[in-house]
């Protein structure tokens, strides 16, 4: 199919009856917290049925609970983004639960177990793990999802990246991985256009949950008071709610004439100076 025919089993999807994503199904990876949780909640609020995929079951189920509390539809699926069978299983889970797949949001992250590390101190294991999660993980989910996305009349892939792609001192692995995702987005957009699948990236600045996990912020109320986060022109780090608008835009028909692009959504961080 070329993105113009209704997929078999589409009636399985429920979701919201209104909204720009009503009746569609989205798979969001890394959806247990931070930007991923924000993406999942936003897509559900826009009417989509959401598969919350993550390796952290308790936090993932919490995301599902928040979506359901808001009146949305979501299911949790355990996912190891570095494992090809697990990636295939997440897509199969979405099809079994909802009968279709329209949107893939790739948000693989490892900020629960990463730190700022100078080159001289970075181990090959540290480097390889970051690449496996962020680059391999994005690749594996795209590979698994494309056959089902191609059957959707409105398919979209949104890849999470970061302003770190443009260079961060003492965070070589993270910045390199984020840059690779931008390059992957452009290549996939060219390759998948014939299938009707749009592929875009969302480059987000510092997230509150990420900063706390890294130890840069000890408490959320400190988010506006440290030099690290005065780097945003807007003067604070991003919250889960901040990422809602752009991910819905990229996943919906509002961006139907847009592919291969990276939206910088970083509070003006990249332009400060």
CSV table of C-alpha atoms in Angstrom, one decimal, residues 26-37 40 50-64 74-83 86-91 93-94 105-110 133 137 141:
chain,number,residue,atom,x,y,z
A,26,UNK,CA,0.4,5.5,18.1
A,27,UNK,CA,3.4,3.6,19.4
A,28,UNK,CA,5.6,5.7,21.7
A,29,UNK,CA,8.9,4.3,22.9
A,30,UNK,CA,10.6,5.5,26.1
A,31,UNK,CA,7.1,6.6,27.3
A,32,UNK,CA,7.6,5.9,31.0
A,33,UNK,CA,8.7,9.4,31.8
A,34,UNK,CA,10.0,12.7,30.6
A,35,UNK,CA,9.5,13.7,27.0
A,36,UNK,CA,8.2,10.2,26.1
A,37,UNK,CA,5.4,10.5,28.7
A,40,UNK,CA,2.1,9.7,24.9
A,50,UNK,CA,-1.4,4.9,22.5
A,51,UNK,CA,0.9,2.0,23.1
A,52,UNK,CA,3.2,3.0,25.9
A,53,UNK,CA,6.4,1.1,25.3
A,54,UNK,CA,9.3,1.1,27.8
A,55,UNK,CA,11.6,-1.2,29.8
A,56,UNK,CA,10.4,0.3,33.1
A,57,UNK,CA,7.0,-1.4,33.7
A,58,UNK,CA,5.9,0.5,36.8
A,59,UNK,CA,6.6,3.9,35.4
A,60,UNK,CA,5.1,2.8,32.0
A,61,UNK,CA,1.9,1.7,33.7
A,62,UNK,CA,1.8,5.0,35.5
A,63,UNK,CA,1.8,6.7,32.1
A,64,UNK,CA,-1.1,4.5,31.1
A,74,UNK,CA,-3.5,3.3,26.3
A,75,UNK,CA,-1.8,0.0,26.9
A,76,UNK,CA,1.6,-0.8,28.3
A,77,UNK,CA,4.1,-3.0,26.4
A,78,UNK,CA,7.5,-3.9,27.8
A,79,UNK,CA,10.2,-3.0,25.3
A,80,UNK,CA,14.0,-3.3,25.0
A,81,UNK,CA,14.8,-1.1,22.1
A,82,UNK,CA,18.2,-2.8,21.6
A,83,UNK,CA,16.6,-6.1,20.9
A,86,UNK,CA,11.4,-7.0,21.3
A,87,UNK,CA,11.0,-4.2,18.7
A,88,UNK,CA,9.0,-6.6,16.5
A,89,UNK,CA,7.0,-7.6,19.5
A,90,UNK,CA,6.0,-4.0,20.3
A,91,UNK,CA,4.6,-3.6,16.8
A,93,UNK,CA,1.3,-5.8,20.4
A,94,UNK,CA,0.0,-2.6,18.8
A,105,UNK,CA,7.3,8.1,18.0
A,106,UNK,CA,10.9,7.0,18.7
A,107,UNK,CA,12.1,8.3,22.1
A,108,UNK,CA,14.8,5.8,23.2
A,109,UNK,CA,16.8,7.3,26.1
A,110,UNK,CA,19.1,6.2,28.8
A,133,UNK,CA,19.9,2.5,22.8
A,137,UNK,CA,16.9,1.4,19.0
A,141,UNK,CA,11.7,0.3,15.7
